[in-house]
């Protein structure tokens, strides 16, 4: 539905109202003095002689009229700080005006105070305000014919009701606007918090991926480089094979880094789409690289990996990669590893064990560093928890010793 632009006069009145409110917020006392001075002037002008046109008794002394005019207008200065007190003074002045028969028009100024009471004070105070506004009119009942009392009291009641409703309406609108402003502020805070949480989660994910990619491949390259340096003097052919394997592993690491950076970049969505994350079909290449780095690995598979979703396949791949990487780092020169994968109706279960002999750390040879010693265990647990799985990691009894990592990922309930 098209939104029509407001009329130019409406826009002008809105701007004028905003300027008046802004001036009132900046200088409230000055604004109160100006408003009060305006109505005091109007009351004194009426009390200078115009009041006799509507008075029931025009013989009231001029000095008395002057005092009543001030009493009906000056209290307006305290309409915001002490509205009930101001209305009380004006109520007494109104009673005197009605009793004497002056019937000053300045008595209408008290409805400005009534408006502020409905706007600022609890609604239960309107009862007292109604009594102070209506009861002074009862003075007419004792001084003038009784058959005309309703002509004074009933209009007073209606005037009070309309002014009070106007104040309540404005108050409700202000409360609604304030609630909207507060809600917008809360939404802004929540948006910033969600952005911070998303940024932290993305940083954690990137750090985990970088750790998996760089840590594994650098460990393989280090093992190949050490083996090549030992074989250089006795077997140049083995050294050349090690260098070739280093080049292959390096290129693989660079390819994975480029894939990760393509995913993070908004400018190359096509490249990111052409470069999928590792899956279980890439596991043979991972094991070959570990074997070429000098770690014998025995691999057994039961079941069909095609039933596992891509996200779970990546988790299994990264857990195996991390466990074998730590075996390369800490397992010692004679360590061996076993990877046993079982695909069942309940999900996938993976056991990675090694026979590492390095006891110089509290990591248990070839497995995962102890909590706080690196990102390996933390990263594996974070990946596992994403799919409601369980991860157990710890040293094996000695002898023979070693390290075991056990992973279980339940079957995806949404997978057919």
mmCIF file of C-alpha atoms in Angstrom:
data_model
loop_
_atom_site.group_PDB
_atom_site.id
_atom_site.type_symbol
_atom_site.label_atom_id
_atom_site.label_comp_id
_atom_site.label_asym_id
_atom_site.label_seq_id
_atom_site.Cartn_x
_atom_site.Cartn_y
_atom_site.Cartn_z
ATOM 1 C CA UNK A 1 0.000 0.000 0.000
ATOM 2 C CA UNK A 2 1.583 3.312 -1.068
ATOM 3 C CA UNK A 3 2.415 5.775 1.688
ATOM 4 C CA UNK A 4 1.245 9.317 0.972
ATOM 5 C CA UNK A 5 3.421 12.235 1.973
ATOM 6 C CA UNK A 6 2.032 14.451 4.742
ATOM 7 C CA UNK A 7 0.559 17.812 3.858
ATOM 8 C CA UNK A 8 3.039 20.730 3.963
ATOM 9 C CA UNK A 9 1.026 22.346 6.748
ATOM 10 C CA UNK A 10 1.214 19.119 8.757
ATOM 11 C CA UNK A 11 4.981 18.957 8.292
ATOM 12 C CA UNK A 12 5.294 22.565 9.384
ATOM 13 C CA UNK A 13 3.233 21.961 12.523
ATOM 14 C CA UNK A 14 5.304 18.853 13.314
ATOM 15 C CA UNK A 15 8.542 20.795 12.984
ATOM 16 C CA UNK A 16 7.154 23.625 15.093
ATOM 17 C CA UNK A 17 6.022 21.186 17.807
ATOM 18 C CA UNK A 18 9.420 19.512 17.838
ATOM 19 C CA UNK A 19 11.148 22.869 18.221
ATOM 20 C CA UNK A 20 8.879 23.866 21.105
ATOM 21 C CA UNK A 21 9.493 20.547 22.876
ATOM 22 C CA UNK A 22 13.221 20.837 22.329
ATOM 23 C CA UNK A 23 13.194 24.349 23.798
ATOM 24 C CA UNK A 24 11.139 23.097 26.754
ATOM 25 C CA UNK A 25 13.668 20.297 27.407
ATOM 26 C CA UNK A 26 16.644 22.661 27.217
ATOM 27 C CA UNK A 27 15.170 25.476 29.346
ATOM 28 C CA UNK A 28 12.145 24.216 31.324
ATOM 29 C CA UNK A 29 12.137 27.074 33.846
ATOM 30 C CA UNK A 30 12.274 29.753 31.163
ATOM 31 C CA UNK A 31 9.430 28.060 29.314
ATOM 32 C CA UNK A 32 7.326 27.912 32.487
ATOM 33 C CA UNK A 33 7.937 31.603 33.133
ATOM 34 C CA UNK A 34 6.918 32.516 29.582
ATOM 35 C CA UNK A 35 3.736 30.430 29.711
ATOM 36 C CA UNK A 36 2.812 31.756 33.141
ATOM 37 C CA UNK A 37 3.495 35.364 32.114
ATOM 38 C CA UNK A 38 1.210 34.961 29.109
ATOM 39 C CA UNK A 39 -1.741 33.747 31.183
ATOM 40 C CA UNK A 40 -1.105 36.248 33.993
ATOM 41 C CA UNK A 41 -1.273 39.005 31.413
ATOM 42 C CA UNK A 42 -4.499 37.603 29.957
ATOM 43 C CA UNK A 43 -6.041 37.295 33.437
ATOM 44 C CA UNK A 44 -5.106 40.861 34.370
ATOM 45 C CA UNK A 45 -6.479 42.216 31.100
ATOM 46 C CA UNK A 46 -9.777 40.430 31.780
ATOM 47 C CA UNK A 47 -9.742 41.638 35.388
ATOM 48 C CA UNK A 48 -9.283 45.232 34.255
ATOM 49 C CA UNK A 49 -12.962 45.436 33.313
ATOM 50 C CA UNK A 50 -13.872 42.741 30.845
ATOM 51 C CA UNK A 51 -14.965 40.403 33.649
ATOM 52 C CA UNK A 52 -18.072 42.553 34.235
ATOM 53 C CA UNK A 53 -19.586 41.333 30.920
ATOM 54 C CA UNK A 54 -20.038 37.820 32.357
ATOM 55 C CA UNK A 55 -20.158 38.496 36.100
ATOM 56 C CA UNK A 56 -23.223 37.732 38.179
ATOM 57 C CA UNK A 57 -22.373 40.726 40.395
ATOM 58 C CA UNK A 58 -20.317 43.454 38.653
ATOM 59 C CA UNK A 59 -20.051 45.442 41.913
ATOM 60 C CA UNK A 60 -17.103 43.399 43.226
ATOM 61 C CA UNK A 61 -14.186 45.641 44.237
ATOM 62 C CA UNK A 62 -11.453 46.029 41.622
ATOM 63 C CA UNK A 63 -8.678 45.300 44.106
ATOM 64 C CA UNK A 64 -10.340 42.028 45.039
ATOM 65 C CA UNK A 65 -10.662 41.105 41.369
ATOM 66 C CA UNK A 66 -6.963 41.885 40.863
ATOM 67 C CA UNK A 67 -5.941 39.566 43.704
ATOM 68 C CA UNK A 68 -8.228 36.791 42.468
ATOM 69 C CA UNK A 69 -6.804 37.146 38.938
ATOM 70 C CA UNK A 70 -3.279 36.687 40.276
ATOM 71 C CA UNK A 71 -4.344 33.725 42.412
ATOM 72 C CA UNK A 72 -5.900 32.079 39.358
ATOM 73 C CA UNK A 73 -2.863 32.521 37.069
ATOM 74 C CA UNK A 74 0.422 32.795 39.016
ATOM 75 C CA UNK A 75 0.238 29.204 40.447
ATOM 76 C CA UNK A 76 0.575 28.027 36.859
ATOM 77 C CA UNK A 77 4.341 28.481 37.329
ATOM 78 C CA UNK A 78 4.393 25.378 39.589
ATOM 79 C CA UNK A 79 2.115 23.236 37.424
ATOM 80 C CA UNK A 80 4.889 20.671 36.783
ATOM 81 C CA UNK A 81 6.706 20.583 40.107
ATOM 82 C CA UNK A 82 3.659 20.851 42.443
ATOM 83 C CA UNK A 83 0.525 20.440 40.305
ATOM 84 C CA UNK A 84 -1.818 19.473 43.156
ATOM 85 C CA UNK A 85 -0.655 22.421 45.257
ATOM 86 C CA UNK A 86 -1.108 24.819 42.354
ATOM 87 C CA UNK A 87 -4.596 23.454 41.696
ATOM 88 C CA UNK A 88 -5.496 23.833 45.377
ATOM 89 C CA UNK A 89 -4.621 27.542 45.332
ATOM 90 C CA UNK A 90 -6.550 28.065 42.106
ATOM 91 C CA UNK A 91 -9.497 26.090 43.521
ATOM 92 C CA UNK A 92 -9.735 28.442 46.512
ATOM 93 C CA UNK A 93 -9.536 31.474 44.201
ATOM 94 C CA UNK A 94 -12.279 29.964 42.022
ATOM 95 C CA UNK A 95 -14.527 29.440 45.063
ATOM 96 C CA UNK A 96 -14.037 33.065 46.108
ATOM 97 C CA UNK A 97 -14.715 34.244 42.550
ATOM 98 C CA UNK A 98 -17.941 32.237 42.414
ATOM 99 C CA UNK A 99 -19.049 33.293 45.917
ATOM 100 C CA UNK A 100 -18.613 36.983 45.173
ATOM 101 C CA UNK A 101 -20.310 36.696 41.773
ATOM 102 C CA UNK A 102 -17.252 37.873 39.798
ATOM 103 C CA UNK A 103 -17.119 34.618 37.845
ATOM 104 C CA UNK A 104 -13.672 35.430 36.438
ATOM 105 C CA UNK A 105 -12.786 33.756 33.147
ATOM 106 C CA UNK A 106 -9.278 33.196 34.534
ATOM 107 C CA UNK A 107 -10.720 30.225 36.427
ATOM 108 C CA UNK A 108 -10.433 28.269 33.168
ATOM 109 C CA UNK A 109 -6.624 28.354 33.538
ATOM 110 C CA UNK A 110 -6.922 25.646 36.185
ATOM 111 C CA UNK A 111 -7.664 23.111 33.422
ATOM 112 C CA UNK A 112 -4.053 23.480 32.253
ATOM 113 C CA UNK A 113 -3.008 22.209 35.666
ATOM 114 C CA UNK A 114 -5.583 19.413 35.405
ATOM 115 C CA UNK A 115 -4.026 18.396 32.089
ATOM 116 C CA UNK A 116 -0.568 18.181 33.705
ATOM 117 C CA UNK A 117 -1.959 16.125 36.598
ATOM 118 C CA UNK A 118 -3.437 13.596 34.144
ATOM 119 C CA UNK A 119 -0.190 13.670 32.160
ATOM 120 C CA UNK A 120 2.355 13.244 34.979
ATOM 121 C CA UNK A 121 0.806 12.018 38.231
ATOM 122 C CA UNK A 122 -0.736 8.623 39.079
ATOM 123 C CA UNK A 123 -4.283 8.293 37.799
ATOM 124 C CA UNK A 124 -5.668 7.923 41.328
ATOM 125 C CA UNK A 125 -4.896 11.617 41.924
ATOM 126 C CA UNK A 126 -7.553 12.578 39.363
ATOM 127 C CA UNK A 127 -10.212 12.032 42.035
ATOM 128 C CA UNK A 128 -8.745 14.766 44.242
ATOM 129 C CA UNK A 129 -8.245 16.980 41.208
ATOM 130 C CA UNK A 130 -11.910 16.506 40.233
ATOM 131 C CA UNK A 131 -13.054 17.489 43.720
ATOM 132 C CA UNK A 132 -10.878 20.638 43.704
ATOM 133 C CA UNK A 133 -12.210 21.576 40.264
ATOM 134 C CA UNK A 134 -15.933 20.890 40.665
ATOM 135 C CA UNK A 135 -16.637 21.688 44.326
ATOM 136 C CA UNK A 136 -15.841 25.450 44.053
ATOM 137 C CA UNK A 137 -18.787 25.714 41.669
ATOM 138 C CA UNK A 138 -21.050 24.647 44.516
ATOM 139 C CA UNK A 139 -20.584 28.119 45.997
ATOM 140 C CA UNK A 140 -23.025 29.331 43.374
ATOM 141 C CA UNK A 141 -25.741 27.119 44.861
ATOM 142 C CA UNK A 142 -25.794 29.172 48.067
ATOM 143 C CA UNK A 143 -25.517 32.617 46.491
ATOM 144 C CA UNK A 144 -27.671 32.329 43.350
ATOM 145 C CA UNK A 145 -30.965 30.698 42.389
ATOM 146 C CA UNK A 146 -30.918 26.945 42.901
ATOM 147 C CA UNK A 147 -32.582 26.237 39.592
ATOM 148 C CA UNK A 148 -29.405 27.332 37.751
ATOM 149 C CA UNK A 149 -26.842 25.227 39.617
ATOM 150 C CA UNK A 150 -26.625 22.553 36.911
ATOM 151 C CA UNK A 151 -25.800 25.223 34.327
ATOM 152 C CA UNK A 152 -22.513 25.786 36.194
ATOM 153 C CA UNK A 153 -21.614 22.433 37.690
ATOM 154 C CA UNK A 154 -22.447 20.117 34.746
ATOM 155 C CA UNK A 155 -20.313 22.035 32.201
ATOM 156 C CA UNK A 156 -17.496 22.056 34.776
ATOM 157 C CA UNK A 157 -17.697 18.292 35.100
ATOM 158 C CA UNK A 158 -17.646 17.805 31.338
ATOM 159 C CA UNK A 159 -14.716 20.196 30.955
ATOM 160 C CA UNK A 160 -12.741 18.336 33.594
ATOM 161 C CA UNK A 161 -13.503 14.957 31.980
ATOM 162 C CA UNK A 162 -12.445 16.105 28.507
ATOM 163 C CA UNK A 163 -9.202 17.703 29.730
ATOM 164 C CA UNK A 164 -8.343 14.650 31.865
ATOM 165 C CA UNK A 165 -8.969 12.311 28.918
ATOM 166 C CA UNK A 166 -6.766 14.488 26.720
ATOM 167 C CA UNK A 167 -3.961 14.266 29.286
ATOM 168 C CA UNK A 168 -4.363 10.494 29.576
ATOM 169 C CA UNK A 169 -4.298 10.137 25.778
ATOM 170 C CA UNK A 170 -1.100 12.160 25.476
ATOM 171 C CA UNK A 171 0.411 10.207 28.361
ATOM 172 C CA UNK A 172 -0.454 6.887 26.716
ATOM 173 C CA UNK A 173 1.098 8.006 23.457
ATOM 174 C CA UNK A 174 4.272 9.107 25.233
ATOM 175 C CA UNK A 175 4.479 5.801 27.108
ATOM 176 C CA UNK A 176 3.999 3.895 23.869
ATOM 177 C CA UNK A 177 6.661 5.946 22.128
ATOM 178 C CA UNK A 178 9.040 5.442 25.052
ATOM 179 C CA UNK A 179 8.378 1.705 24.961
ATOM 180 C CA UNK A 180 9.157 1.634 21.239
ATOM 181 C CA UNK A 181 12.371 3.588 21.810
ATOM 182 C CA UNK A 182 13.401 1.225 24.611
ATOM 183 C CA UNK A 183 12.551 -1.794 22.473
ATOM 184 C CA UNK A 184 14.611 -0.383 19.617
ATOM 185 C CA UNK A 185 17.507 0.156 21.999
ATOM 186 C CA UNK A 186 17.225 -3.395 23.293
ATOM 187 C CA UNK A 187 17.101 -4.740 19.742
ATOM 188 C CA UNK A 188 20.203 -2.731 18.894
ATOM 189 C CA UNK A 189 21.999 -4.145 21.925
ATOM 190 C CA UNK A 190 20.874 -7.663 21.037
ATOM 191 C CA UNK A 191 21.986 -7.140 17.451
ATOM 192 C CA UNK A 192 25.422 -6.046 18.598
ATOM 193 C CA UNK A 193 25.631 -9.005 20.970
ATOM 194 C CA UNK A 194 24.596 -11.419 18.230
ATOM 195 C CA UNK A 195 27.183 -9.889 15.916
ATOM 196 C CA UNK A 196 29.866 -10.290 18.574
ATOM 197 C CA UNK A 197 28.853 -13.898 19.218
ATOM 198 C CA UNK A 198 28.807 -14.626 15.493
ATOM 199 C CA UNK A 199 32.238 -13.027 15.122
ATOM 200 C CA UNK A 200 33.627 -15.075 18.001
ATOM 201 C CA UNK A 201 32.128 -18.274 16.590
ATOM 202 C CA UNK A 202 33.539 -17.515 13.155
ATOM 203 C CA UNK A 203 36.966 -16.808 14.613
ATOM 204 C CA UNK A 204 36.838 -20.114 16.485
ATOM 205 C CA UNK A 205 35.812 -21.960 13.342
ATOM 206 C CA UNK A 206 38.570 -20.347 11.278
ATOM 207 C CA UNK A 207 41.150 -21.066 13.981
ATOM 208 C CA UNK A 208 40.007 -24.684 14.106
ATOM 209 C CA UNK A 209 40.230 -25.075 10.333
ATOM 210 C CA UNK A 210 43.620 -23.369 10.187
ATOM 211 C CA UNK A 211 44.886 -25.576 12.999
ATOM 212 C CA UNK A 212 43.691 -28.711 11.239
ATOM 213 C CA UNK A 213 45.126 -27.727 7.869
ATOM 214 C CA UNK A 214 48.449 -26.184 8.852
ATOM 215 C CA UNK A 215 49.172 -28.355 11.891
ATOM 216 C CA UNK A 216 48.658 -31.630 10.057
ATOM 217 C CA UNK A 217 50.483 -30.761 6.862
ATOM 218 C CA UNK A 218 53.421 -29.126 8.634
ATOM 219 C CA UNK A 219 53.778 -32.205 10.819
ATOM 220 C CA UNK A 220 53.852 -34.393 7.718
ATOM 221 C CA UNK A 221 56.351 -32.090 6.033
ATOM 222 C CA UNK A 222 58.542 -32.091 9.154
ATOM 223 C CA UNK A 223 58.520 -35.891 9.270
ATOM 224 C CA UNK A 224 59.353 -36.113 5.589
ATOM 225 C CA UNK A 225 62.135 -33.554 5.913
ATOM 226 C CA UNK A 226 63.690 -35.415 8.864
ATOM 227 C CA UNK A 227 63.484 -38.722 7.046
ATOM 228 C CA UNK A 228 64.929 -37.194 3.884
ATOM 229 C CA UNK A 229 67.874 -35.706 5.774
ATOM 230 C CA UNK A 230 68.686 -39.125 7.277
ATOM 231 C CA UNK A 231 68.413 -40.842 3.917
ATOM 232 C CA UNK A 232 70.309 -38.228 1.916
ATOM 233 C CA UNK A 233 73.740 -39.727 2.561
ATOM 234 C CA UNK A 234 72.846 -43.422 2.214
ATOM 235 C CA UNK A 235 69.914 -43.464 -0.203
ATOM 236 C CA UNK A 236 69.616 -40.451 -2.528
ATOM 237 C CA UNK A 237 66.556 -42.045 -4.129
ATOM 238 C CA UNK A 238 64.698 -42.099 -0.797
ATOM 239 C CA UNK A 239 65.704 -38.483 -0.217
ATOM 240 C CA UNK A 240 64.299 -37.540 -3.608
ATOM 241 C CA UNK A 241 61.072 -39.360 -2.789
ATOM 242 C CA UNK A 242 60.848 -37.451 0.489
ATOM 243 C CA UNK A 243 61.326 -34.144 -1.305
ATOM 244 C CA UNK A 244 58.646 -35.084 -3.820
ATOM 245 C CA UNK A 245 56.271 -35.981 -0.983
ATOM 246 C CA UNK A 246 57.064 -32.667 0.714
ATOM 247 C CA UNK A 247 56.127 -30.824 -2.459
ATOM 248 C CA UNK A 248 52.874 -32.777 -2.792
ATOM 249 C CA UNK A 249 51.931 -32.159 0.829
ATOM 250 C CA UNK A 250 52.782 -28.471 0.541
ATOM 251 C CA UNK A 251 50.626 -28.080 -2.537
ATOM 252 C CA UNK A 252 47.776 -29.869 -0.771
ATOM 253 C CA UNK A 253 48.105 -27.526 2.221
ATOM 254 C CA UNK A 254 48.101 -24.477 -0.059
ATOM 255 C CA UNK A 255 45.021 -25.772 -1.873
ATOM 256 C CA UNK A 256 43.145 -26.235 1.403
ATOM 257 C CA UNK A 257 44.171 -22.772 2.590
ATOM 258 C CA UNK A 258 42.997 -21.230 -0.661
ATOM 259 C CA UNK A 259 39.702 -23.094 -0.297
ATOM 260 C CA UNK A 260 39.267 -21.743 3.222
ATOM 261 C CA UNK A 261 40.105 -18.190 2.131
ATOM 262 C CA UNK A 262 37.699 -18.491 -0.794
ATOM 263 C CA UNK A 263 34.915 -19.402 1.616
ATOM 264 C CA UNK A 264 35.741 -16.354 3.740
ATOM 265 C CA UNK A 265 35.882 -14.000 0.768
ATOM 266 C CA UNK A 266 32.679 -12.406 -0.529
ATOM 267 C CA UNK A 267 34.271 -11.719 -3.903
ATOM 268 C CA UNK A 268 34.826 -15.307 -5.008
ATOM 269 C CA UNK A 269 31.683 -17.324 -4.329
ATOM 270 C CA UNK A 270 32.178 -19.408 -7.455
ATOM 271 C CA UNK A 271 35.630 -20.509 -6.356
ATOM 272 C CA UNK A 272 34.307 -21.467 -2.948
ATOM 273 C CA UNK A 273 31.517 -23.476 -4.554
ATOM 274 C CA UNK A 274 34.033 -25.389 -6.708
ATOM 275 C CA UNK A 275 36.172 -26.339 -3.690
ATOM 276 C CA UNK A 276 34.312 -28.667 -1.302
ATOM 277 C CA UNK A 277 35.555 -29.496 2.166
ATOM 278 C CA UNK A 278 37.371 -32.809 2.708
ATOM 279 C CA UNK A 279 35.154 -35.873 3.008
ATOM 280 C CA UNK A 280 35.680 -39.520 3.884
ATOM 281 C CA UNK A 281 36.478 -40.227 0.260
ATOM 282 C CA UNK A 282 39.658 -38.198 0.815
ATOM 283 C CA UNK A 283 40.681 -40.323 3.790
ATOM 284 C CA UNK A 284 42.898 -42.619 1.718
ATOM 285 C CA UNK A 285 44.931 -39.635 0.516
ATOM 286 C CA UNK A 286 45.281 -38.430 4.119
ATOM 287 C CA UNK A 287 46.539 -41.835 5.269
ATOM 288 C CA UNK A 288 48.958 -42.071 2.360
ATOM 289 C CA UNK A 289 50.447 -38.730 3.332
ATOM 290 C CA UNK A 290 50.850 -39.842 6.939
ATOM 291 C CA UNK A 291 52.473 -43.103 5.836
ATOM 292 C CA UNK A 292 54.850 -41.224 3.572
ATOM 293 C CA UNK A 293 55.838 -39.095 6.590
ATOM 294 C CA UNK A 294 57.020 -42.251 8.361
ATOM 295 C CA UNK A 295 54.023 -43.340 10.449
ATOM 296 C CA UNK A 296 52.683 -46.814 9.630
ATOM 297 C CA UNK A 297 48.884 -46.733 9.708
ATOM 298 C CA UNK A 298 46.500 -49.671 9.571
ATOM 299 C CA UNK A 299 43.026 -48.791 8.370
ATOM 300 C CA UNK A 300 39.812 -50.808 8.655
ATOM 301 C CA UNK A 301 36.314 -49.809 7.564
ATOM 302 C CA UNK A 302 32.978 -51.494 8.257
ATOM 303 C CA UNK A 303 29.813 -50.254 6.646
ATOM 304 C CA UNK A 304 29.002 -47.695 3.953
ATOM 305 C CA UNK A 305 30.250 -44.106 4.453
ATOM 306 C CA UNK A 306 27.793 -42.795 1.849
ATOM 307 C CA UNK A 307 25.047 -42.786 4.495
ATOM 308 C CA UNK A 308 26.903 -40.123 6.530
ATOM 309 C CA UNK A 309 26.057 -36.445 5.775
ATOM 310 C CA UNK A 310 28.825 -34.145 4.555
ATOM 311 C CA UNK A 311 29.117 -32.254 7.852
ATOM 312 C CA UNK A 312 29.628 -35.423 9.852
ATOM 313 C CA UNK A 313 32.111 -36.715 7.261
ATOM 314 C CA UNK A 314 34.185 -33.563 7.703
ATOM 315 C CA UNK A 315 34.124 -34.013 11.503
ATOM 316 C CA UNK A 316 35.310 -37.628 11.217
ATOM 317 C CA UNK A 317 38.006 -36.599 8.749
ATOM 318 C CA UNK A 318 39.294 -33.787 10.980
ATOM 319 C CA UNK A 319 39.327 -35.930 14.125
ATOM 320 C CA UNK A 320 41.358 -38.648 12.366
ATOM 321 C CA UNK A 321 43.649 -35.994 10.899
ATOM 322 C CA UNK A 322 44.247 -34.379 14.298
ATOM 323 C CA UNK A 323 44.846 -37.679 16.080
ATOM 324 C CA UNK A 324 47.378 -38.874 13.480
ATOM 325 C CA UNK A 325 49.056 -35.478 13.442
ATOM 326 C CA UNK A 326 49.645 -35.664 17.166
ATOM 327 C CA UNK A 327 50.981 -39.189 16.770
ATOM 328 C CA UNK A 328 53.520 -37.804 14.301
ATOM 329 C CA UNK A 329 54.430 -35.077 16.789
ATOM 330 C CA UNK A 330 54.613 -37.066 20.008
ATOM 331 C CA UNK A 331 54.610 -40.756 19.162
ATOM 332 C CA UNK A 332 58.334 -41.242 18.714
ATOM 333 C CA UNK A 333 60.260 -42.821 15.833
ATOM 334 C CA UNK A 334 58.790 -46.327 16.201
ATOM 335 C CA UNK A 335 55.122 -45.499 16.703
ATOM 336 C CA UNK A 336 52.364 -47.128 14.686
ATOM 337 C CA UNK A 337 48.696 -46.195 14.429
ATOM 338 C CA UNK A 338 45.399 -47.937 13.798
ATOM 339 C CA UNK A 339 42.226 -46.319 12.456
ATOM 340 C CA UNK A 340 39.034 -48.343 12.819
ATOM 341 C CA UNK A 341 35.801 -46.887 11.368
ATOM 342 C CA UNK A 342 32.383 -48.500 11.748
ATOM 343 C CA UNK A 343 29.249 -47.222 9.986
ATOM 344 C CA UNK A 344 26.094 -48.595 11.601
ATOM 345 C CA UNK A 345 22.417 -47.754 11.872
ATOM 346 C CA UNK A 346 23.230 -45.770 15.027
ATOM 347 C CA UNK A 347 25.775 -43.534 13.288
ATOM 348 C CA UNK A 348 29.539 -43.715 12.929
ATOM 349 C CA UNK A 349 32.153 -44.851 15.450
ATOM 350 C CA UNK A 350 35.871 -44.214 15.066
ATOM 351 C CA UNK A 351 38.768 -45.568 17.134
ATOM 352 C CA UNK A 352 42.281 -44.182 16.598
ATOM 353 C CA UNK A 353 45.015 -45.793 18.650
ATOM 354 C CA UNK A 354 48.794 -45.602 18.528
ATOM 355 C CA UNK A 355 51.777 -47.296 20.129
ATOM 356 C CA UNK A 356 53.793 -44.187 20.829
ATOM 357 C CA UNK A 357 56.731 -44.473 23.207
ATOM 358 C CA UNK A 358 57.428 -40.797 23.946
ATOM 359 C CA UNK A 359 56.728 -40.238 27.652
ATOM 360 C CA UNK A 360 58.262 -36.848 27.993
ATOM 361 C CA UNK A 361 54.896 -35.054 28.107
ATOM 362 C CA UNK A 362 51.572 -35.567 29.726
ATOM 363 C CA UNK A 363 49.925 -36.032 26.375
ATOM 364 C CA UNK A 364 50.186 -39.777 26.293
ATOM 365 C CA UNK A 365 52.487 -40.275 23.312
ATOM 366 C CA UNK A 366 50.698 -40.093 20.081
ATOM 367 C CA UNK A 367 47.303 -38.815 20.908
ATOM 368 C CA UNK A 368 45.891 -35.478 21.822
ATOM 369 C CA UNK A 369 47.575 -32.967 24.124
ATOM 370 C CA UNK A 370 46.137 -32.595 27.564
ATOM 371 C CA UNK A 371 43.502 -29.885 28.056
ATOM 372 C CA UNK A 372 45.068 -26.493 27.896
ATOM 373 C CA UNK A 373 48.102 -27.747 25.992
ATOM 374 C CA UNK A 374 46.800 -26.897 22.519
ATOM 375 C CA UNK A 375 43.754 -26.517 20.306
ATOM 376 C CA UNK A 376 43.632 -30.156 19.177
ATOM 377 C CA UNK A 377 41.407 -31.610 21.874
ATOM 378 C CA UNK A 378 39.304 -28.438 22.056
ATOM 379 C CA UNK A 379 38.769 -28.411 18.302
ATOM 380 C CA UNK A 380 37.776 -32.075 18.188
ATOM 381 C CA UNK A 381 35.313 -31.665 21.038
ATOM 382 C CA UNK A 382 33.780 -28.569 19.450
ATOM 383 C CA UNK A 383 33.272 -30.396 16.163
ATOM 384 C CA UNK A 384 31.814 -33.412 17.955
ATOM 385 C CA UNK A 385 29.404 -31.367 20.061
ATOM 386 C CA UNK A 386 27.950 -29.736 16.945
ATOM 387 C CA UNK A 387 26.361 -33.078 16.030
ATOM 388 C CA UNK A 388 25.560 -34.319 19.533
ATOM 389 C CA UNK A 389 28.396 -36.842 19.524
ATOM 390 C CA UNK A 390 30.849 -38.013 22.159
ATOM 391 C CA UNK A 391 34.645 -37.865 22.140
ATOM 392 C CA UNK A 392 36.944 -39.710 24.521
ATOM 393 C CA UNK A 393 40.705 -39.258 24.502
ATOM 394 C CA UNK A 394 43.301 -40.633 26.891
ATOM 395 C CA UNK A 395 46.387 -42.792 27.374
ATOM 396 C CA UNK A 396 46.313 -46.567 27.083
ATOM 397 C CA UNK A 397 47.496 -48.789 29.954
ATOM 398 C CA UNK A 398 51.204 -49.573 30.118
ATOM 399 C CA UNK A 399 52.618 -51.690 28.818
ATOM 400 C CA UNK A 400 52.387 -51.269 25.904
ATOM 401 C CA UNK A 401 51.130 -47.699 26.379
ATOM 402 C CA UNK A 402 50.060 -45.336 23.650
ATOM 403 C CA UNK A 403 47.016 -43.177 23.140
ATOM 404 C CA UNK A 404 43.394 -43.737 22.143
ATOM 405 C CA UNK A 405 40.810 -41.423 20.638
ATOM 406 C CA UNK A 406 37.231 -42.690 20.480
ATOM 407 C CA UNK A 407 34.589 -40.792 18.488
ATOM 408 C CA UNK A 408 30.905 -41.557 18.119
ATOM 409 C CA UNK A 409 28.513 -39.456 16.056
ATOM 410 C CA UNK A 410 24.814 -40.433 16.203
ATOM 411 C CA UNK A 411 22.840 -40.796 13.042
ATOM 412 C CA UNK A 412 21.307 -37.625 11.683
ATOM 413 C CA UNK A 413 17.576 -37.773 12.415
ATOM 414 C CA UNK A 414 16.850 -35.821 9.230
ATOM 415 C CA UNK A 415 18.829 -38.191 7.065
ATOM 416 C CA UNK A 416 16.585 -40.655 5.214
#
